[in-house]
Tab-separated table of N, CA, C and O in Angstrom:
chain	number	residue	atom	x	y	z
L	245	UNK	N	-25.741	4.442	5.862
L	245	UNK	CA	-24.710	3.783	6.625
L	245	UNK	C	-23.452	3.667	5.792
L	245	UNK	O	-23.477	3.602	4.563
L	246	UNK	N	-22.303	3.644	6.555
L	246	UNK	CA	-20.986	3.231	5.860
L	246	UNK	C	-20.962	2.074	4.996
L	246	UNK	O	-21.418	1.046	5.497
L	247	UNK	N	-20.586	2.018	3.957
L	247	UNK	CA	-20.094	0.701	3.254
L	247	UNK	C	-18.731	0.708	2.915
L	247	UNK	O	-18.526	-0.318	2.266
L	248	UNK	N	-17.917	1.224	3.010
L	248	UNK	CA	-16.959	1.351	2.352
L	248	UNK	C	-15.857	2.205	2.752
L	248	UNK	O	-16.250	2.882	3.702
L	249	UNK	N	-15.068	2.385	2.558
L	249	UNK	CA	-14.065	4.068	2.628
L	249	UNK	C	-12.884	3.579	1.021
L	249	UNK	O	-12.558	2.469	0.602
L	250	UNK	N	-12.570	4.859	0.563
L	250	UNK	CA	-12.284	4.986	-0.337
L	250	UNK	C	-10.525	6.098	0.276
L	250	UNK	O	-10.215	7.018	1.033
L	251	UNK	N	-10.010	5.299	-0.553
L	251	UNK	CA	-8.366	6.024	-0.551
L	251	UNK	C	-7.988	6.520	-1.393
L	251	UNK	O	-8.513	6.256	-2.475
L	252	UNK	N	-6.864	7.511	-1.339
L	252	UNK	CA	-6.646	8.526	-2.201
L	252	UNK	C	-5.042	8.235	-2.321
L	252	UNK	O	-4.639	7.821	-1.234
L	253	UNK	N	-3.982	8.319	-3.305
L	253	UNK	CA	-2.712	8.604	-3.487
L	253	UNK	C	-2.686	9.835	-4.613
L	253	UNK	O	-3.403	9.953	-5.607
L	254	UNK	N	-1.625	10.715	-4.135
L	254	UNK	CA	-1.420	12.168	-5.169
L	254	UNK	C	0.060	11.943	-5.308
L	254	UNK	O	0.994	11.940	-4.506
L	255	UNK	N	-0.088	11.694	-7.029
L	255	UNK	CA	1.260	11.579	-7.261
L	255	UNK	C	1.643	12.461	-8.684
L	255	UNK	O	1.019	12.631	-9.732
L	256	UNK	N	2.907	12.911	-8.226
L	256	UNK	CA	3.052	13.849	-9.739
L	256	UNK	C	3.273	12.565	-10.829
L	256	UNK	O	3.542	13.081	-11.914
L	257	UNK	N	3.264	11.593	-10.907
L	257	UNK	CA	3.278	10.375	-12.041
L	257	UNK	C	2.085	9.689	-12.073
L	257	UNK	O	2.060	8.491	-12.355
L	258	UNK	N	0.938	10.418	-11.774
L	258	UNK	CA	-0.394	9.405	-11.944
L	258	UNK	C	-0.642	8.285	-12.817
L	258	UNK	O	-1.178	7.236	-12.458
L	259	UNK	N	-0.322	8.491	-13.722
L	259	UNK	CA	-0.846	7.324	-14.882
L	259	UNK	C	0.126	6.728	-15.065
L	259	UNK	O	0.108	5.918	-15.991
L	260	UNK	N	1.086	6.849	-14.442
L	260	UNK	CA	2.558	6.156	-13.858
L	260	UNK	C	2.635	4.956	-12.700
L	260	UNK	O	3.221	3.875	-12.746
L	261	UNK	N	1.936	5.468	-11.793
L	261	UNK	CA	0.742	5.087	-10.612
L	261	UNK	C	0.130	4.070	-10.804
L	261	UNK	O	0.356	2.946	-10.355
L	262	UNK	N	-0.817	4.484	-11.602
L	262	UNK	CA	-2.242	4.221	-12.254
L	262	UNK	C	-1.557	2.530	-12.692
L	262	UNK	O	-1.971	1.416	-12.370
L	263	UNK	N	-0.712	2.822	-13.296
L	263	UNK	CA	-0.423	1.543	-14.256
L	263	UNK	C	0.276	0.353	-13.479
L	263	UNK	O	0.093	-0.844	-13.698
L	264	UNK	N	1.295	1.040	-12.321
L	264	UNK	CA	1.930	0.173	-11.736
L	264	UNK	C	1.129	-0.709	-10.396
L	264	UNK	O	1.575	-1.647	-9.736
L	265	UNK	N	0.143	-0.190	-10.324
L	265	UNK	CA	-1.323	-0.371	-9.112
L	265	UNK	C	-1.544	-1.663	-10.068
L	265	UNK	O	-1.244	-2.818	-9.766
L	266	UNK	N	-2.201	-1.178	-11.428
L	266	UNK	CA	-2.899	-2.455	-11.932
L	266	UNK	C	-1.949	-3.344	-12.895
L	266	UNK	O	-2.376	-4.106	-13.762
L	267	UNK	N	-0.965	-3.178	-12.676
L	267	UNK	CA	0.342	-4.176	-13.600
L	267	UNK	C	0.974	-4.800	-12.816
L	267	UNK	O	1.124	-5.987	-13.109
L	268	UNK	N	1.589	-4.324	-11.557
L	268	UNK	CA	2.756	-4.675	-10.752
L	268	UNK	C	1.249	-5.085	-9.642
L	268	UNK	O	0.492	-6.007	-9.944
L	269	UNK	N	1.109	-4.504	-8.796
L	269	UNK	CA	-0.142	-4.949	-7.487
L	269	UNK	C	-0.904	-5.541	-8.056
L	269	UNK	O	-1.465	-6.223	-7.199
L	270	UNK	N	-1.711	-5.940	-9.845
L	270	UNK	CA	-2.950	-6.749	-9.584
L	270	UNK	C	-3.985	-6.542	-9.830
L	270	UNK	O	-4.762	-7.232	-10.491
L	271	UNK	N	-4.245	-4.975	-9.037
L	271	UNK	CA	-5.403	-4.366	-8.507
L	271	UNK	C	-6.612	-4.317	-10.097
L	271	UNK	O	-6.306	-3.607	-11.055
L	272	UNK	N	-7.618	-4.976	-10.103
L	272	UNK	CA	-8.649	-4.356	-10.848
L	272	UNK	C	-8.958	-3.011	-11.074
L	272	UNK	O	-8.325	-1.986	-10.819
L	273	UNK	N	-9.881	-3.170	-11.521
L	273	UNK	CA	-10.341	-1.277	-11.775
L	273	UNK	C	-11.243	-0.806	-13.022
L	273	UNK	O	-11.064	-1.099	-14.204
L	274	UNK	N	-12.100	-0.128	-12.555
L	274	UNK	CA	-13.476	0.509	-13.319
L	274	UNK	C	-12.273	1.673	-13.736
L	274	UNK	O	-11.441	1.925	-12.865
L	275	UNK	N	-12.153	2.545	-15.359
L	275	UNK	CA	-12.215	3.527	-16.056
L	275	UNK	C	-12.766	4.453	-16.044
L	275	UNK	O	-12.851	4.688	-17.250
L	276	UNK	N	-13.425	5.511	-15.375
L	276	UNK	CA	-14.318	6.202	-15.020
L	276	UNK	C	-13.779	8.082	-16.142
L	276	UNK	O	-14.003	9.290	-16.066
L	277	UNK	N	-13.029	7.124	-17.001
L	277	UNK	CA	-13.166	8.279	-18.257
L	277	UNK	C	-11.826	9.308	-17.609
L	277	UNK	O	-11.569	9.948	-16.588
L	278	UNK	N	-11.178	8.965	-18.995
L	278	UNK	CA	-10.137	9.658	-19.160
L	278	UNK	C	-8.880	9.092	-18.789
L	278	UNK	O	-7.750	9.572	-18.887
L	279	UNK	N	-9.252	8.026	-18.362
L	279	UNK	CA	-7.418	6.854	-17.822
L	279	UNK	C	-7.890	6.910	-16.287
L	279	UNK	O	-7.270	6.231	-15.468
L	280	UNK	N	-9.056	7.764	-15.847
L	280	UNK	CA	-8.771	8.130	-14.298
L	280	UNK	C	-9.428	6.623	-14.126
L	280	UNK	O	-10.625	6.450	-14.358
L	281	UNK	N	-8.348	5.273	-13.598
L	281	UNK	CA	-9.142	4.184	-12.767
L	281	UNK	C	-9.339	4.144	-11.618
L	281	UNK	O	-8.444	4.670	-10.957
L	282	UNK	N	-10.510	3.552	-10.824
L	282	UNK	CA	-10.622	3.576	-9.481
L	282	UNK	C	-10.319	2.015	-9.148
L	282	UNK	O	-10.957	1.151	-9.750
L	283	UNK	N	-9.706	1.794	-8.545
L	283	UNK	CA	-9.554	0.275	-8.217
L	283	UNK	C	-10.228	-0.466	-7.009
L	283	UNK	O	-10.464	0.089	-5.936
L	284	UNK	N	-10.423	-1.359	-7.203
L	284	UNK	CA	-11.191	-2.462	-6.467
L	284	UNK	C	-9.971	-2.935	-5.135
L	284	UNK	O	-8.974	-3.645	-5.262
L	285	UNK	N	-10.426	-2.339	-4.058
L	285	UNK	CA	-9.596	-2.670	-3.027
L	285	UNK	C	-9.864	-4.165	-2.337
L	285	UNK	O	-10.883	-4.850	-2.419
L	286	UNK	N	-8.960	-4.371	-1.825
L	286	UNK	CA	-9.361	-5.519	-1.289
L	286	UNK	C	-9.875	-5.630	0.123
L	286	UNK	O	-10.907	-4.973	-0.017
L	287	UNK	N	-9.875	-5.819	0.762
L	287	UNK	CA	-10.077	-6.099	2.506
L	287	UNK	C	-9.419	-4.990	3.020
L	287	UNK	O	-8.484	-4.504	2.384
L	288	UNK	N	-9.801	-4.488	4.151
L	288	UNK	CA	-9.262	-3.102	4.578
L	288	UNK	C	-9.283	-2.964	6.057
L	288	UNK	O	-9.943	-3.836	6.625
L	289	UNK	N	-8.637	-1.947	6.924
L	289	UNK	CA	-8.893	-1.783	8.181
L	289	UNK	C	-8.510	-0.971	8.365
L	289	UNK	O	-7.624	-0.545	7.625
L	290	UNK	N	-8.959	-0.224	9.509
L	290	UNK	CA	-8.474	1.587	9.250
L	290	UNK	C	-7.570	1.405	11.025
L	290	UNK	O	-7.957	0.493	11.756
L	291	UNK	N	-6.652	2.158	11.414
L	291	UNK	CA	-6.397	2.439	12.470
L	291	UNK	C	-5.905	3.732	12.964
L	291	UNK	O	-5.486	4.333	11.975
L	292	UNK	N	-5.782	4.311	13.815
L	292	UNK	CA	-5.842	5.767	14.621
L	292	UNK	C	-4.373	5.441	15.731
L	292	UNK	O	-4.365	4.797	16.780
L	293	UNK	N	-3.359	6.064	15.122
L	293	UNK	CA	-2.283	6.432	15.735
L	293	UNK	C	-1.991	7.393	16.281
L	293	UNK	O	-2.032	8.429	15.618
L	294	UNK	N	-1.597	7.463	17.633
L	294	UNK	CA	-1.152	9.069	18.098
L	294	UNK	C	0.130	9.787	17.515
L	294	UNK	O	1.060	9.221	16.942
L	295	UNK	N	0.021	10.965	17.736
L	295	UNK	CA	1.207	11.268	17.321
L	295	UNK	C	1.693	12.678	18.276
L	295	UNK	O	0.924	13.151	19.113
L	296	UNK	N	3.131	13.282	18.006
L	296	UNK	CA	3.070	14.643	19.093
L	296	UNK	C	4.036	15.484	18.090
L	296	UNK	O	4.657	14.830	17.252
L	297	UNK	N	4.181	16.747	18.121
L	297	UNK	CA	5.338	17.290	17.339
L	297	UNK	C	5.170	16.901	15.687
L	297	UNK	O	4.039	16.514	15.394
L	298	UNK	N	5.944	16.945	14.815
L	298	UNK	CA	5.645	16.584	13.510
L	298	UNK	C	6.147	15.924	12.872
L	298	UNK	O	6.556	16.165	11.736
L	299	UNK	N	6.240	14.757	13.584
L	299	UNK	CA	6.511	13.670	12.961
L	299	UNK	C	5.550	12.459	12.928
L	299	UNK	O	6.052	11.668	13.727
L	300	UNK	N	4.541	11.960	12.470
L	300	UNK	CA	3.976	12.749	11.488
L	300	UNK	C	2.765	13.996	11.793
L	300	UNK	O	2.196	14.074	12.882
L	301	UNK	N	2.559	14.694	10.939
L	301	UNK	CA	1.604	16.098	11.490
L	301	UNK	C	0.727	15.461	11.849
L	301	UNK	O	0.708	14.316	11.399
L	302	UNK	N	-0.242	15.809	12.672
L	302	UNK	CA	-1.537	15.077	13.158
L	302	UNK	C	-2.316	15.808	11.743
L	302	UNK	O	-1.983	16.854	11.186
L	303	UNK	N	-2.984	15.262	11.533
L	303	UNK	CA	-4.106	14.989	10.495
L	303	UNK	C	-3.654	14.225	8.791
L	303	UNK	O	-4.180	14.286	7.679
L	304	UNK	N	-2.377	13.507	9.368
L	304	UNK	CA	-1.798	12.651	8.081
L	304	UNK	C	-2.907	12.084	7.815
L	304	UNK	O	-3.944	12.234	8.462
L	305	UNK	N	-2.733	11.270	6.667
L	305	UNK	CA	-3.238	9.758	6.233
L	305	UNK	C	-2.245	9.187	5.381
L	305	UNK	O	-1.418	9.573	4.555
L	306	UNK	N	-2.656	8.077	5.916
L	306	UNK	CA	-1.596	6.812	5.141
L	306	UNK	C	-1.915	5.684	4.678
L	306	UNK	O	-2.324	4.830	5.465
L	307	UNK	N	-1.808	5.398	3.283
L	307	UNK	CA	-2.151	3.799	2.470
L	307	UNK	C	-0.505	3.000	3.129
L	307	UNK	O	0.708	3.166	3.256
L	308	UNK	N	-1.728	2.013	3.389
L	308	UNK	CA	-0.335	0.788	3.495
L	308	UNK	C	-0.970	-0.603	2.954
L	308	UNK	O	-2.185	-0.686	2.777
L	309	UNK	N	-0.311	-1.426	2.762
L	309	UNK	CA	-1.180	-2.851	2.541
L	309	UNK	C	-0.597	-4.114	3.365
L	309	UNK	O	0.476	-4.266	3.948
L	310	UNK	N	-1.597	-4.873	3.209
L	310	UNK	CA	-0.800	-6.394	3.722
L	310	UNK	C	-1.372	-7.341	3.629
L	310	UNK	O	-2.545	-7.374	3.256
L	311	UNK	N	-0.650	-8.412	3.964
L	311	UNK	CA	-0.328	-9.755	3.081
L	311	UNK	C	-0.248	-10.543	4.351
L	311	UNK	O	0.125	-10.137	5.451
L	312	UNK	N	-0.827	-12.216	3.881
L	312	UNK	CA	-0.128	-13.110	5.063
L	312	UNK	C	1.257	-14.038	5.160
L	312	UNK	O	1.605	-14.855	6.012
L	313	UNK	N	1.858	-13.608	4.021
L	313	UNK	CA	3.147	-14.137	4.444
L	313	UNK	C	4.211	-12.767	3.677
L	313	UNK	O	3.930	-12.379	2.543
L	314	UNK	N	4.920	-12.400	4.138
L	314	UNK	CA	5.014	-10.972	3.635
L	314	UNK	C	6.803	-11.664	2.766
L	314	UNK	O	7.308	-10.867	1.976
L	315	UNK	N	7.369	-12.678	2.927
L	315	UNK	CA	8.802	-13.037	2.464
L	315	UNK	C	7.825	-13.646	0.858
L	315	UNK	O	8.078	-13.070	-0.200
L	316	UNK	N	6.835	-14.733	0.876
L	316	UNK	CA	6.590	-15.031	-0.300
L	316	UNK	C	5.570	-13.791	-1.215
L	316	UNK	O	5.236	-14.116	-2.355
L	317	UNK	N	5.302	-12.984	-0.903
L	317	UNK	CA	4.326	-11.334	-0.892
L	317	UNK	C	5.739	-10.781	-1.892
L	317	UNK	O	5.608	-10.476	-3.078
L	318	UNK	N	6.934	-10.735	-1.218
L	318	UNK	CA	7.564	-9.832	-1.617
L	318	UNK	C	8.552	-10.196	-2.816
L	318	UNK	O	9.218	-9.373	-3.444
L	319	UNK	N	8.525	-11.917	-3.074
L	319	UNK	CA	9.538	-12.622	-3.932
L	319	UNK	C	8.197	-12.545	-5.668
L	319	UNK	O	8.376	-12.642	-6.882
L	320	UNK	N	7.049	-12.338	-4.818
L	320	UNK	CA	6.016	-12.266	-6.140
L	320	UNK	C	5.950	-11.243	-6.619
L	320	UNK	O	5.742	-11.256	-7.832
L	321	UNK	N	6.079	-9.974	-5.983
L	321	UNK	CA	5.694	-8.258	-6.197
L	321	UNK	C	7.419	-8.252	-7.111
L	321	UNK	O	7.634	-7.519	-8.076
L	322	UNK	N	8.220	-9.001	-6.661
L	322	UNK	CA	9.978	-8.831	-7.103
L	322	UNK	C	9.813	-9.305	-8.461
L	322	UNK	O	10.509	-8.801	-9.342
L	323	UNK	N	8.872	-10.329	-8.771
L	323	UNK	CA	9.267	-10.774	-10.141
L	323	UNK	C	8.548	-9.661	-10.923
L	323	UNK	O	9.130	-9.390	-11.973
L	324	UNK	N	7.789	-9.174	-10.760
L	324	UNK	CA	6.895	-7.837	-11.314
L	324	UNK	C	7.398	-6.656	-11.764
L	324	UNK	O	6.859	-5.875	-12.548
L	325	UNK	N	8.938	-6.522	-10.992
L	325	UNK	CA	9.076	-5.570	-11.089
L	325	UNK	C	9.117	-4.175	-9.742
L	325	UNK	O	9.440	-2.989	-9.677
L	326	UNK	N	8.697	-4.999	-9.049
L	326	UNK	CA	8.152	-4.140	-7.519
L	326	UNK	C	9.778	-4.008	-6.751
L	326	UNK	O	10.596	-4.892	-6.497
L	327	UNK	N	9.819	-2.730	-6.554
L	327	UNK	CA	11.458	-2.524	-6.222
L	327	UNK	C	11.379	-2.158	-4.833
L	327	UNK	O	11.417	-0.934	-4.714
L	328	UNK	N	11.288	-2.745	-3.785
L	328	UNK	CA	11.628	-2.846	-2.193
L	328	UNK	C	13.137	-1.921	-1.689
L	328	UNK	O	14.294	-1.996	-2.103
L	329	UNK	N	12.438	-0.981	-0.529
L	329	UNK	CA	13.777	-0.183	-0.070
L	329	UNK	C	13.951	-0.775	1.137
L	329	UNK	O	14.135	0.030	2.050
L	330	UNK	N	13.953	-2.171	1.505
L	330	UNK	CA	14.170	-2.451	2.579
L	330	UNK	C	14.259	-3.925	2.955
L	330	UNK	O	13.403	-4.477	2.264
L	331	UNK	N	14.961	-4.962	3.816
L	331	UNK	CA	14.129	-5.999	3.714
L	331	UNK	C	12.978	-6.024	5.191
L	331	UNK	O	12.732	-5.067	5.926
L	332	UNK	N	12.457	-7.358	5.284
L	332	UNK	CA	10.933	-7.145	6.327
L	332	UNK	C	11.858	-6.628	7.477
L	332	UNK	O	13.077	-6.604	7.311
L	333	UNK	N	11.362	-6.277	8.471
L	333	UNK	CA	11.653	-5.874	9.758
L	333	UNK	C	10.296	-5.969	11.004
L	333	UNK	O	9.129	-5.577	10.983
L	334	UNK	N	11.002	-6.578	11.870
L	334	UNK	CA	9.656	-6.564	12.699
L	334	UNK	C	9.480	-5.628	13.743
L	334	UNK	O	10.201	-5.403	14.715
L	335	UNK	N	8.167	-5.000	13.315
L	335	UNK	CA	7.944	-3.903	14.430
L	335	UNK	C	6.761	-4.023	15.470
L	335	UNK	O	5.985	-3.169	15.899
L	336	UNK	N	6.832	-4.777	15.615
L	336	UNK	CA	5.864	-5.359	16.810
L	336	UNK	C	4.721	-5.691	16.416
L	336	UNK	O	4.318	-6.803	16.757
L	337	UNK	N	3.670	-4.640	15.400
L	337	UNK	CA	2.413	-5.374	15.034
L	337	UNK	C	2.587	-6.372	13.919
L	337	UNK	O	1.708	-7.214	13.739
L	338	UNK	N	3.527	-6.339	13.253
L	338	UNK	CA	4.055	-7.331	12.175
L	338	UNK	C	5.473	-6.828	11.875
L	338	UNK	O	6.368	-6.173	12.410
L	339	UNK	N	5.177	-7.541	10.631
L	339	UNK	CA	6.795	-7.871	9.727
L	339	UNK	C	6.215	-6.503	8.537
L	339	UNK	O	5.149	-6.302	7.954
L	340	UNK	N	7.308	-5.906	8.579
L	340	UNK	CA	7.320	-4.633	7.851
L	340	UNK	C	8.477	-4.231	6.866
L	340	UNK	O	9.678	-4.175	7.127
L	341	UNK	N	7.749	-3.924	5.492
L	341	UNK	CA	9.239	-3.303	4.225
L	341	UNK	C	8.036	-2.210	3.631
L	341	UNK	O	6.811	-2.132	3.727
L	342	UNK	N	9.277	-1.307	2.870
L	342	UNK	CA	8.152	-0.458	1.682
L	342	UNK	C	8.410	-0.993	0.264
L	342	UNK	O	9.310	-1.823	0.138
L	343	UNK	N	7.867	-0.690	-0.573
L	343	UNK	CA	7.974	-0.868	-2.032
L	343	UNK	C	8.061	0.916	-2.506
L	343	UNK	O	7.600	1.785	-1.766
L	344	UNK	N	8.631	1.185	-3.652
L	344	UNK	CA	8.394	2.299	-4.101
L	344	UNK	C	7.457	2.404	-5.336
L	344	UNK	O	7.038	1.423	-5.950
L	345	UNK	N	7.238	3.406	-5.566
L	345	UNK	CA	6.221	3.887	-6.607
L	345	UNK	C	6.457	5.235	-7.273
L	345	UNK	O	6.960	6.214	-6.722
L	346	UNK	N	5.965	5.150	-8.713
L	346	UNK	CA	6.129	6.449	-9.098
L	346	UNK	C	5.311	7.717	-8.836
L	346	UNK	O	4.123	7.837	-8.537
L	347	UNK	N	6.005	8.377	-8.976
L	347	UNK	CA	5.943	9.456	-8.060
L	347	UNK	C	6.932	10.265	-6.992
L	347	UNK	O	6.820	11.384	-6.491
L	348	UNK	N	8.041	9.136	-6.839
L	348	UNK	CA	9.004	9.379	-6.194
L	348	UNK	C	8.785	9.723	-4.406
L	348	UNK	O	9.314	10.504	-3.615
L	349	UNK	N	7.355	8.324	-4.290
L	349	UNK	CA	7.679	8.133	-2.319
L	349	UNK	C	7.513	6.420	-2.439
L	349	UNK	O	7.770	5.674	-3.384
L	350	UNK	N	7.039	6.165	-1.240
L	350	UNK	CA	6.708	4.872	-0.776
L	350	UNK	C	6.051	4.280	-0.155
L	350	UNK	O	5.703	4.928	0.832
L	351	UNK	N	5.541	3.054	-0.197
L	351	UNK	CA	4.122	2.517	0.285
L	351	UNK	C	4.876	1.524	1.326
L	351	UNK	O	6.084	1.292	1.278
L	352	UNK	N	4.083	1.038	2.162
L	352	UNK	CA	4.268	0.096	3.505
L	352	UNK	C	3.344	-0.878	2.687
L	352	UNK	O	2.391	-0.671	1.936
L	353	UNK	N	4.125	-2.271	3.206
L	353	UNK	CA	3.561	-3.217	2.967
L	353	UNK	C	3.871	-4.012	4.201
L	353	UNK	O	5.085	-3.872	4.349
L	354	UNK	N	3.376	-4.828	5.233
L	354	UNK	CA	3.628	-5.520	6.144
L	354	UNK	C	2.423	-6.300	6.565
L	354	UNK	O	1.234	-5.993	6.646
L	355	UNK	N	3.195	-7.585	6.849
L	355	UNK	CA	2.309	-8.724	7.521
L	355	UNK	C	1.860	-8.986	8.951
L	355	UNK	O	2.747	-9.435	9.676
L	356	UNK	N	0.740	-8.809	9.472
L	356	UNK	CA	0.475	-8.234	10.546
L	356	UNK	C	0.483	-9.557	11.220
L	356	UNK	O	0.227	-10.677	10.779
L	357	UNK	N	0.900	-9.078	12.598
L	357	UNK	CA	0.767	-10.146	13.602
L	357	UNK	C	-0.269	-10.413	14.760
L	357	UNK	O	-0.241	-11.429	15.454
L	358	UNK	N	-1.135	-9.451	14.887
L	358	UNK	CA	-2.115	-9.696	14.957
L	358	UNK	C	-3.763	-10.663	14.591
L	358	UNK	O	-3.383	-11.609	13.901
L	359	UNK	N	-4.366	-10.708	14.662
L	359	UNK	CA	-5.708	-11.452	13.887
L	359	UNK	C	-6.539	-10.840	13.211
L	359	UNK	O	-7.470	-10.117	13.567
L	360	UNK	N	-6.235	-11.102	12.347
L	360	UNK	CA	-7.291	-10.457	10.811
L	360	UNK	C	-8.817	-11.303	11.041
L	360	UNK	O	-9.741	-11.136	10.245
């Protein structure tokens, strides 16, 4: 049976990545030899978006995270160091910004309005 699902980010700055996951986010993490860490996710939920044309291609995947108050989320990730391209915005299932990361893209972080 399922226990789990496991996520992937590919970044040309991995251990760039690697460091800002468990320095700036927090995130724990087992060493599994060679710097490669796997980190200890927290609570998770997967969802299935349609899409048409290519924006995004159908068979994307996407890490995002979230938080329950996403203004005090983002004044804590700020003292860290966590550099935001946006402020929140609400898009109907929550309050939504990205943070960047090395590697040169960006992660979604938003507070959902829904029930967790």
């Amino acid at each position: 049976m399922i226990r789990g699902m496991h996520a992937m980010f590919y970044s040309s700055q991995a251990e760039e990545l690697r460091a800002f996951i468990r320095d700036k986010l927090g995130f724990s993490g087992t060493d599994v030899g060679g710097g490669w860490l796997i980190f200890d996710a927290p609570e998770a939920d997967l969802g299935v978006h349609p899409t048409e044309g290519s924006d995004p291609v159908s068979g994307t995947a996407d890490v995002s995270f979230y938080c329950d108050d996403i203004e005090v989320t983002m004044r804590e990730l700020g003292t860290r160091g966590v550099e935001f391209t946006q402020k929140a915005e609400d898009h109907g299932f929550g309050l939504v910004t990205f943070f960047n990361v090395p590697g040169g893209f960006k992660v979604q972080l938003y507070q959902p309005k829904y029930q967790k």
